[in-house]
Amino acid sequence: MSSDLHYKLIVGLEIHVQLCTKSKMFCGCAVEFGQKPNSRVCPVCLGMPGVLPVMNKQAFEYAVLVGLALNCEIAQFTKWDRKSYYYPDLPKNYQISQYDLPLSANGYIEIPLESGKTKNISIIRAHLEEDAGKNLHTAGNFSQVDLNRTGTPLLEIVTEPDMNSAAEVRALAVELQRMVRFLGVSEADMQKGHMRFEPNINLIITRDGTEYRTPIVEIKNLNSFRALERSVDYEQARQLDEFLENGVVMGMGNKTTRGWDDEKEITVLQREKEEAHDYRYFPDPDLVPVKMTPQWLSEIQGRLCELPIKRQLRYVDQYKLSDYDAGVLTADRSTSDLFDEAVKAGAEPKRLCNIITQTGLKIANEKGCSAGDLGLKAQSVANLAGMIEGGTISAGSAGQIFEAMVETGKEPEVLAEELNLIQKSDAGELEAIVDKVLADNPKAVDDVTGGGKKSKKARGFLLGQVMQKSKGQANPKVVSEILVKKLG
Ligand code: ZN
Ligand code: MN
């Protein structure tokens, strides 16, 4: 007998974002990726006895800025706590973090859904802490430790379990990456470990009217969008199987942590999850609490920009761009700034969007930068769009001119002349060419005037002949009008 069964996936995320400050969280060591191991360390980040940490103000302001972008309440009073644990990559045996008084809490992030709608995911808290070093296990039959990363500022963001699919989890991760890059507070480079994700996953299963919850699993340290999405999907299937086979529900075991095996694409049991009391949190006696004054807060507030999701929605709403195009333009800040400024300079938004997303991004990809960083003036790009709009050049030659603009720094008007791309729109001159073509092709003229199936094809042929005779410089719109005038 089959039973009636549905289930709902429940996912919350814990995310660590490395902030792009020049120096570390509590000492003056440089934050630099890929340097000689243990060359960016000092007594403070090595945890030598008797040293005193000093808070990095820039890191704190970056963290507050993200808190504001996440619609959080910013604490007027916040302090630092020691989270004790023992691991070779943490020589102090404790991590400086924030426990009961995080710098921001109770916010939300708006994420785009595939439907074009958005969903708000609640943010429980976002707090600052320091990163640990790195254990390396590649040298042979022993391990090494590199402490260059020790003490790097990390923002930890914890969401409510508001996500109900792997796609939503991915969307949040991607949105957060875009947000911190827009704010300029993190490079958010996944390959360099600037963003790490830890989803908490379980299922609410309803079978024959009774509700069951599977035990919560936390997957540790995922550092790619793909691993994040795949692991959530995998865990969903695994928990359902486990419930169906053994009836395992919440309470029959503690919360566990699992790791993601990227090659086998499975999660692997690691250990039972620690509780907060295992870490023996206590206030760090070496650091003074931080008081946020209204003036300081409003100064930081002034650095907020329009968030990428808002821009994307505005482009769809105001300029009628597709959701896809709006997403492409707002994938990075400099490209969408270029777009905004060129629209302000008079460009027709859809035309401009085509130029930037087609030619602009192609060249940017080749150069390994973003379209906004090609060194073009918004006014020049707007002028290029205007030239197509006005029929001075064809839409097809925009790419060639854009490329030449990047290479030479010349204005589009100058390049259109130099490259011989100005379209002939002078009716008198074009009419002479049309007359010649009509005289040379009596059969096609008959087909056009004869109507029916052949008519459209013959008209296209004649237009093509005119374009050829003008060496591609005739404005096809004007030529079509002349053909209509002459042939009906
Ligand atoms: Zn240091
Ligand atoms: Mn943490």
Coordinates of C-alpha atoms and ligand atoms in Angstrom, one line a residue:
M1 CA 0.0 0.0 0.0
S2 CA 1.5 3.4 -0.9
S3 CA 1.4 6.2 1.6
D4 CA 0.8 9.9 1.1
L5 CA 4.1 11.6 1.5
H6 CA 5.4 15.2 1.0
Y7 CA 8.5 17.0 2.2
K8 CA 9.9 20.4 2.5
L9 CA 13.6 21.3 2.4
I10 CA 14.7 23.7 5.2
V11 CA 18.1 25.4 4.8
G12 CA 19.9 28.1 6.8
L13 CA 23.3 29.4 5.9
E14 CA 26.4 30.5 7.9
I15 CA 28.7 32.4 5.7
H16 CA 32.2 33.7 6.3
V17 CA 33.4 36.6 4.1
Q18 CA 36.9 37.9 4.2
L19 CA 37.1 41.7 4.2
C20 CA 39.6 43.4 1.9
T21 CA 41.4 45.5 4.4
K22 CA 45.1 46.2 3.9
S23 CA 46.1 44.9 7.4
K24 CA 44.8 42.2 9.7
M25 CA 42.0 42.5 12.3
F26 CA 44.0 43.1 15.4
C27 CA 47.6 43.8 14.3
G28 CA 49.5 45.6 11.5
C29 CA 50.4 42.6 9.4
A30 CA 49.5 42.8 5.7
V31 CA 46.6 40.8 4.3
E32 CA 48.2 39.3 1.2
F33 CA 47.3 36.1 -0.6
G34 CA 49.9 33.7 -2.0
Q35 CA 52.9 35.0 -0.1
K36 CA 55.8 32.9 1.3
P37 CA 54.3 30.9 4.2
N38 CA 54.6 32.5 7.6
S39 CA 56.0 35.8 6.2
R40 CA 53.0 37.9 7.2
V41 CA 53.0 37.3 10.9
C42 CA 53.9 39.2 14.1
P43 CA 53.8 38.4 17.9
V44 CA 50.1 39.6 18.0
C45 CA 48.7 37.2 15.4
L46 CA 51.0 34.5 16.5
G47 CA 49.5 34.8 20.0
M48 CA 52.7 35.4 21.9
P49 CA 52.2 36.0 25.6
G50 CA 52.0 39.7 26.7
V51 CA 51.0 41.2 23.4
L52 CA 48.0 43.5 23.0
P53 CA 45.6 43.4 20.0
V54 CA 44.2 46.7 18.6
M55 CA 41.0 46.7 16.5
N56 CA 41.2 47.6 12.8
K57 CA 38.7 50.5 12.4
Q58 CA 38.4 50.0 8.6
A59 CA 37.4 46.3 9.2
F60 CA 34.8 47.4 11.7
E61 CA 33.3 50.0 9.3
Y62 CA 33.2 47.5 6.4
A63 CA 31.3 45.1 8.7
V64 CA 28.8 47.8 9.7
L65 CA 28.4 48.7 6.0
V66 CA 27.4 45.1 5.2
G67 CA 25.1 45.1 8.3
L68 CA 23.3 48.2 6.9
A69 CA 23.1 46.6 3.4
L70 CA 21.5 43.6 5.1
N71 CA 18.9 45.8 6.7
C72 CA 20.2 44.9 10.2
E73 CA 20.0 46.9 13.4
I74 CA 23.5 48.1 14.2
A75 CA 24.5 47.7 17.9
Q76 CA 25.3 50.9 19.8
F77 CA 27.6 48.8 22.1
T78 CA 29.4 45.8 20.9
K79 CA 32.3 43.8 22.4
W80 CA 34.8 41.0 21.7
D81 CA 34.8 37.5 23.0
R82 CA 37.3 34.7 23.0
K83 CA 36.1 31.4 21.5
S84 CA 38.3 28.7 22.8
Y85 CA 39.4 25.8 20.8
Y86 CA 42.6 24.0 20.1
Y87 CA 43.9 23.5 16.6
P88 CA 47.3 23.8 15.0
D89 CA 46.2 26.6 12.7
L90 CA 45.2 28.7 15.8
P91 CA 48.3 29.3 17.9
K92 CA 46.5 31.4 20.5
N93 CA 44.1 28.5 21.3
Y94 CA 41.2 31.0 21.0
Q95 CA 39.6 33.0 18.2
I96 CA 38.6 36.6 18.8
S97 CA 35.0 36.7 17.8
Q98 CA 31.6 38.2 19.0
Y99 CA 29.3 36.1 21.1
D100 CA 26.3 37.7 22.8
L101 CA 26.6 41.2 21.5
P102 CA 27.2 41.0 17.7
L103 CA 27.7 44.3 15.9
S104 CA 24.5 43.7 13.8
A105 CA 21.4 41.6 14.0
N106 CA 17.8 41.2 12.8
G107 CA 18.0 42.0 9.1
Y108 CA 17.2 40.4 5.8
I109 CA 18.6 40.0 2.3
E110 CA 16.5 40.2 -0.9
I111 CA 17.4 37.4 -3.4
P112 CA 16.3 37.0 -7.0
L113 CA 14.3 33.9 -7.9
E114 CA 14.2 32.2 -11.3
S115 CA 10.7 33.4 -11.7
G116 CA 11.9 37.0 -11.8
K117 CA 10.4 37.6 -8.4
T118 CA 12.4 38.1 -5.2
K119 CA 12.4 36.5 -1.7
N120 CA 13.5 38.0 1.6
I121 CA 15.7 35.7 3.7
S122 CA 16.0 36.8 7.3
I123 CA 19.5 37.5 8.7
I124 CA 19.9 36.5 12.4
R125 CA 23.2 38.3 12.9
A126 CA 26.4 39.4 11.3
H127 CA 29.5 39.7 13.4
L128 CA 33.3 40.3 13.1
E129 CA 36.0 37.8 14.0
E130 CA 39.5 36.8 13.0
D131 CA 40.4 34.0 10.6
A132 CA 42.7 31.1 11.5
G133 CA 45.7 29.9 9.5
K134 CA 45.9 27.1 7.1
N135 CA 47.1 23.5 7.7
L136 CA 48.8 22.0 4.6
H137 CA 48.9 18.3 4.1
T138 CA 50.7 18.1 0.8
A139 CA 54.4 18.0 1.8
G140 CA 54.6 14.3 2.5
N141 CA 54.0 12.2 5.6
F142 CA 53.6 15.2 7.9
S143 CA 51.6 18.4 8.0
Q144 CA 52.7 22.0 7.8
V145 CA 51.0 25.2 9.0
D146 CA 51.0 28.6 7.3
L147 CA 49.9 31.4 9.6
N148 CA 49.7 34.2 7.0
R149 CA 45.9 34.1 7.1
T150 CA 45.7 34.1 10.9
G151 CA 44.0 37.2 12.1
T152 CA 42.5 38.2 8.8
P153 CA 39.2 40.0 9.3
L154 CA 36.2 37.8 8.7
L155 CA 32.6 38.7 8.7
E156 CA 30.3 35.9 9.8
I157 CA 26.7 36.1 8.6
V158 CA 24.0 33.7 9.9
T159 CA 20.6 33.5 8.2
E160 CA 17.4 32.0 9.4
P161 CA 16.5 28.6 7.8
D162 CA 14.3 30.4 5.2
M163 CA 15.6 28.7 2.1
N164 CA 13.6 25.8 0.6
S165 CA 15.7 24.7 -2.4
A166 CA 19.3 24.3 -3.5
A167 CA 18.6 27.0 -6.1
E168 CA 17.6 29.5 -3.4
V169 CA 20.7 28.7 -1.4
R170 CA 22.8 29.3 -4.4
A171 CA 20.9 32.5 -5.2
L172 CA 21.6 33.9 -1.8
A173 CA 25.3 33.1 -2.0
V174 CA 25.6 34.7 -5.4
E175 CA 23.6 37.8 -4.3
L176 CA 25.8 38.2 -1.2
Q177 CA 28.9 38.0 -3.4
R178 CA 27.6 40.7 -5.7
M179 CA 26.6 42.8 -2.7
V180 CA 29.9 42.8 -0.9
R181 CA 31.7 43.5 -4.2
F182 CA 29.4 46.5 -4.9
L183 CA 30.1 47.8 -1.4
G184 CA 33.9 47.4 -2.1
V185 CA 34.4 45.5 1.2
S186 CA 35.5 42.1 -0.2
E187 CA 37.0 40.8 -3.4
A188 CA 34.8 37.8 -2.6
D189 CA 37.0 35.6 -4.7
M190 CA 35.9 32.0 -4.1
Q191 CA 39.2 30.5 -5.4
K192 CA 41.1 32.4 -2.7
G193 CA 38.7 31.3 0.0
H194 CA 37.2 34.8 0.5
M195 CA 33.8 33.3 0.9
R196 CA 33.0 30.0 2.7
F197 CA 29.6 28.5 3.2
E198 CA 28.1 26.2 5.8
P199 CA 24.5 25.2 5.1
N200 CA 22.3 23.7 7.9
I201 CA 19.9 21.3 6.3
N202 CA 17.0 19.2 7.3
L203 CA 13.5 18.1 6.0
I204 CA 10.0 18.5 7.2
I205 CA 8.3 15.3 6.1
T206 CA 4.5 14.8 6.2
R207 CA 3.4 11.1 5.8
D208 CA -0.2 10.1 6.2
G209 CA -1.0 13.4 7.9
T210 CA 1.8 13.1 10.5
E211 CA 4.8 15.5 10.5
Y212 CA 8.4 14.4 11.0
R213 CA 11.6 16.4 11.1
T214 CA 14.9 14.9 10.0
P215 CA 18.0 15.7 12.2
I216 CA 19.9 18.8 11.2
V217 CA 23.1 18.4 9.3
E218 CA 25.7 21.1 8.9
I219 CA 28.0 20.8 5.9
K220 CA 31.4 22.4 6.6
N221 CA 33.5 24.8 4.6
L222 CA 32.2 24.8 1.1
N223 CA 34.1 27.2 -1.1
S224 CA 32.2 27.1 -4.5
F225 CA 28.7 27.8 -5.6
R226 CA 28.6 24.5 -7.3
A227 CA 29.7 22.5 -4.2
L228 CA 27.1 24.5 -2.2
E229 CA 24.2 23.7 -4.5
R230 CA 25.3 20.1 -5.1
S231 CA 25.8 19.3 -1.5
V232 CA 22.3 20.7 -0.5
D233 CA 20.7 18.6 -3.2
Y234 CA 22.7 15.5 -2.1
E235 CA 21.8 16.0 1.5
Q236 CA 18.1 16.4 0.7
A237 CA 18.1 13.0 -1.0
R238 CA 20.2 11.3 1.6
Q239 CA 18.0 12.5 4.5
L240 CA 14.9 11.4 2.8
D241 CA 16.4 8.0 2.1
E242 CA 17.5 7.7 5.7
F243 CA 14.0 8.5 6.9
L244 CA 12.3 6.0 4.6
E245 CA 14.8 3.2 5.4
N246 CA 15.3 3.6 9.1
G247 CA 12.8 6.2 10.2
V248 CA 15.5 8.5 11.6
V249 CA 14.0 11.7 12.9
M250 CA 15.1 14.6 15.0
G251 CA 15.9 13.8 18.6
M252 CA 17.2 10.3 17.7
G253 CA 20.7 11.8 17.3
N254 CA 22.4 15.1 17.8
K255 CA 23.0 17.7 15.1
T256 CA 26.0 16.4 13.1
T257 CA 28.5 18.0 10.8
R258 CA 29.4 16.5 7.4
G259 CA 32.1 17.3 4.9
W260 CA 31.6 17.5 1.1
D261 CA 33.7 15.1 -1.1
D262 CA 34.0 17.1 -4.3
E263 CA 35.2 14.1 -6.4
K264 CA 32.6 11.6 -5.2
E265 CA 29.9 14.3 -4.8
I266 CA 28.7 13.0 -1.5
T267 CA 28.6 14.3 2.1
V268 CA 30.7 12.4 4.7
L269 CA 29.9 12.2 8.4
Q270 CA 32.5 14.2 10.4
R271 CA 31.4 14.5 14.0
E272 CA 28.6 15.5 16.4
K273 CA 28.2 19.2 16.5
E274 CA 29.6 21.2 19.4
E275 CA 27.3 23.4 21.5
A276 CA 28.2 27.0 22.3
H277 CA 29.3 26.0 25.9
D278 CA 32.0 23.7 24.5
Y279 CA 33.8 26.9 23.3
R280 CA 33.8 28.5 26.7
Y281 CA 33.2 32.0 25.3
F282 CA 34.2 34.9 27.6
P283 CA 34.9 38.6 27.0
D284 CA 38.4 39.4 25.7
P285 CA 40.0 41.4 28.5
D286 CA 42.6 42.9 26.1
L287 CA 40.1 44.7 23.8
V288 CA 37.8 47.6 24.6
P289 CA 34.2 47.4 23.6
V290 CA 33.1 49.5 20.6
K291 CA 30.5 52.3 21.0
M292 CA 28.8 53.3 17.8
T293 CA 27.9 57.0 17.9
P294 CA 25.1 58.4 15.7
Q295 CA 27.6 60.6 13.9
W296 CA 29.9 57.6 13.1
L297 CA 26.9 55.5 12.0
S298 CA 25.6 58.2 9.7
E299 CA 29.0 58.7 8.2
I300 CA 29.1 54.9 7.3
Q301 CA 25.5 55.1 6.1
G302 CA 26.7 57.7 3.6
R303 CA 28.9 55.1 1.9
L304 CA 26.0 52.8 1.1
C305 CA 25.2 52.6 -2.6
E306 CA 22.1 51.3 -4.5
L307 CA 22.3 47.6 -4.0
P308 CA 22.7 45.3 -7.1
I309 CA 19.4 43.6 -6.6
K310 CA 17.6 47.0 -6.5
R311 CA 19.4 48.1 -9.6
Q312 CA 18.5 44.9 -11.4
L313 CA 14.8 45.4 -10.6
R314 CA 15.0 49.1 -11.6
Y315 CA 16.5 48.2 -15.0
V316 CA 13.6 45.8 -15.7
D317 CA 11.0 48.2 -14.4
Q318 CA 12.3 51.5 -15.7
Y319 CA 14.1 50.5 -18.9
K320 CA 12.1 47.4 -19.8
L321 CA 15.3 45.3 -20.0
S322 CA 14.9 41.6 -19.7
D323 CA 15.7 40.1 -16.2
Y324 CA 18.6 38.3 -17.8
D325 CA 20.2 41.5 -19.3
A326 CA 19.6 43.4 -16.1
G327 CA 21.3 40.6 -14.2
V328 CA 24.3 40.7 -16.6
L329 CA 24.7 44.5 -16.3
T330 CA 24.5 44.4 -12.5
A331 CA 26.9 41.5 -12.1
D332 CA 29.6 44.0 -11.2
R333 CA 29.5 47.6 -10.1
S334 CA 31.7 49.3 -12.6
T335 CA 29.8 47.9 -15.6
S336 CA 26.4 49.0 -14.1
D337 CA 27.9 52.4 -13.2
L338 CA 29.0 52.8 -16.8
F339 CA 25.5 51.8 -18.0
D340 CA 23.8 54.3 -15.6
E341 CA 26.1 57.1 -16.5
A342 CA 25.7 56.5 -20.3
V343 CA 21.9 56.5 -19.9
K344 CA 22.2 59.8 -18.0
A345 CA 24.3 61.0 -20.9
G346 CA 21.4 60.4 -23.3
A347 CA 21.8 56.8 -24.5
E348 CA 18.7 54.7 -25.3
P349 CA 18.8 52.0 -22.6
K350 CA 18.1 48.9 -24.7
R351 CA 20.5 50.0 -27.5
L352 CA 23.1 50.7 -24.8
C353 CA 22.5 47.4 -23.1
N354 CA 23.1 45.6 -26.3
I355 CA 26.4 47.4 -26.9
I356 CA 27.7 46.7 -23.4
T357 CA 26.5 43.1 -23.0
Q358 CA 27.5 42.0 -26.4
T359 CA 30.7 43.8 -27.5
G360 CA 31.7 45.3 -24.2
L361 CA 31.6 42.0 -22.2
K362 CA 33.3 40.1 -25.0
I363 CA 36.3 42.5 -25.0
A364 CA 36.3 42.6 -21.2
N365 CA 36.5 38.8 -21.0
E366 CA 39.4 38.7 -23.4
K367 CA 41.2 41.3 -21.3
G368 CA 40.2 39.7 -18.0
C369 CA 38.5 42.8 -16.6
S370 CA 34.9 44.1 -16.4
A371 CA 33.2 46.1 -19.2
G372 CA 33.2 49.1 -16.8
D373 CA 37.0 49.0 -16.5
L374 CA 37.8 49.3 -20.2
G375 CA 38.6 53.0 -19.8
L376 CA 35.7 54.3 -21.8
K377 CA 33.9 57.5 -21.0
A378 CA 30.2 57.1 -20.5
Q379 CA 29.5 60.0 -22.8
S380 CA 31.5 58.4 -25.6
V381 CA 29.6 55.1 -25.2
A382 CA 26.3 57.1 -25.2
N383 CA 27.4 58.9 -28.4
L384 CA 28.0 55.5 -30.0
A385 CA 24.5 54.3 -29.1
G386 CA 23.1 57.6 -30.4
M387 CA 24.9 57.1 -33.8
I388 CA 23.1 53.8 -34.3
E389 CA 19.8 55.2 -33.1
G390 CA 20.1 58.1 -35.6
G391 CA 21.1 55.8 -38.4
T392 CA 24.6 57.3 -38.8
I393 CA 26.1 53.9 -38.5
S394 CA 24.6 50.4 -38.7
A395 CA 24.0 48.4 -35.5
G396 CA 26.3 45.8 -37.1
S397 CA 29.3 48.1 -37.1
A398 CA 28.9 49.2 -33.5
G399 CA 31.1 46.3 -32.3
Q400 CA 34.0 47.3 -34.6
I401 CA 33.8 50.9 -33.5
F402 CA 33.6 49.9 -29.8
E403 CA 36.7 47.8 -30.1
A404 CA 38.5 50.6 -31.8
M405 CA 37.4 53.0 -29.0
V406 CA 39.0 50.7 -26.4
E407 CA 42.2 50.3 -28.4
T408 CA 42.7 53.9 -29.6
G409 CA 40.8 56.0 -27.1
K410 CA 39.3 57.9 -30.0
E411 CA 35.7 59.2 -30.1
P412 CA 33.1 57.1 -32.0
E413 CA 32.4 59.9 -34.5
V414 CA 36.1 60.1 -35.5
L415 CA 36.4 56.3 -35.8
A416 CA 33.2 55.9 -37.9
E417 CA 34.8 58.3 -40.4
E418 CA 38.2 56.6 -40.3
L419 CA 36.8 53.2 -40.7
N420 CA 34.5 54.2 -43.4
L421 CA 31.4 53.1 -41.5
I422 CA 29.2 56.2 -41.9
Q423 CA 26.0 55.1 -43.5
K424 CA 24.7 56.9 -46.6
S425 CA 21.4 58.3 -45.8
D426 CA 21.3 61.0 -48.5
A427 CA 18.1 60.1 -50.4
G428 CA 19.3 61.6 -53.8
E429 CA 22.6 59.7 -53.8
L430 CA 20.9 56.5 -52.8
E431 CA 18.1 56.9 -55.3
A432 CA 20.6 56.9 -58.1
I433 CA 22.0 53.6 -56.9
V434 CA 18.5 52.1 -56.6
D435 CA 17.6 53.2 -60.1
K436 CA 20.7 51.5 -61.5
V437 CA 20.0 48.3 -59.6
L438 CA 16.3 48.2 -60.8
A439 CA 17.5 48.7 -64.4
D440 CA 20.0 45.9 -64.1
N441 CA 17.5 43.4 -62.6
P442 CA 14.2 43.5 -64.5
K443 CA 13.3 39.9 -63.5
A444 CA 13.5 40.7 -59.7
V445 CA 11.5 43.9 -60.3
D446 CA 8.8 41.8 -62.1
D447 CA 8.7 39.4 -59.1
V448 CA 8.3 42.2 -56.6
T449 CA 5.4 43.9 -58.5
G450 CA 3.9 40.5 -59.3
G451 CA 3.2 40.0 -55.6
G452 CA 2.9 36.6 -53.9
K453 CA 5.6 34.4 -52.5
K454 CA 8.4 35.6 -54.7
S455 CA 7.8 39.2 -54.0
K456 CA 9.3 39.3 -50.5
K457 CA 12.4 37.4 -51.6
A458 CA 12.9 39.6 -54.6
R459 CA 12.7 42.7 -52.5
G460 CA 15.4 41.3 -50.2
F461 CA 17.5 40.6 -53.2
L462 CA 17.2 44.1 -54.6
L463 CA 18.0 45.6 -51.2
G464 CA 21.1 43.4 -51.0
Q465 CA 22.2 44.6 -54.4
V466 CA 21.9 48.2 -53.3
M467 CA 23.9 47.5 -50.1
Q468 CA 26.6 45.8 -52.2
K469 CA 26.9 48.6 -54.7
S470 CA 27.2 51.1 -51.8
K471 CA 29.9 48.9 -50.2
G472 CA 27.6 48.4 -47.2
Q473 CA 27.4 52.1 -46.5
A474 CA 23.8 52.6 -47.5
N475 CA 21.3 53.1 -44.7
P476 CA 19.1 50.0 -45.2
K477 CA 16.1 51.8 -43.7
V478 CA 16.4 54.6 -46.2
V479 CA 16.9 52.2 -49.1
S480 CA 13.8 50.2 -48.1
E481 CA 11.8 53.4 -48.1
I482 CA 13.0 54.3 -51.7
L483 CA 12.2 50.7 -52.9
V484 CA 8.6 51.1 -51.5
K485 CA 8.3 54.4 -53.2
K486 CA 9.4 53.0 -56.5
L487 CA 7.8 49.6 -56.5
G488 CA 5.0 49.9 -54.0
Ligands
ZN1 ZN 50.3 40.1 12.9
MN2 MN 32.9 31.9 12.5

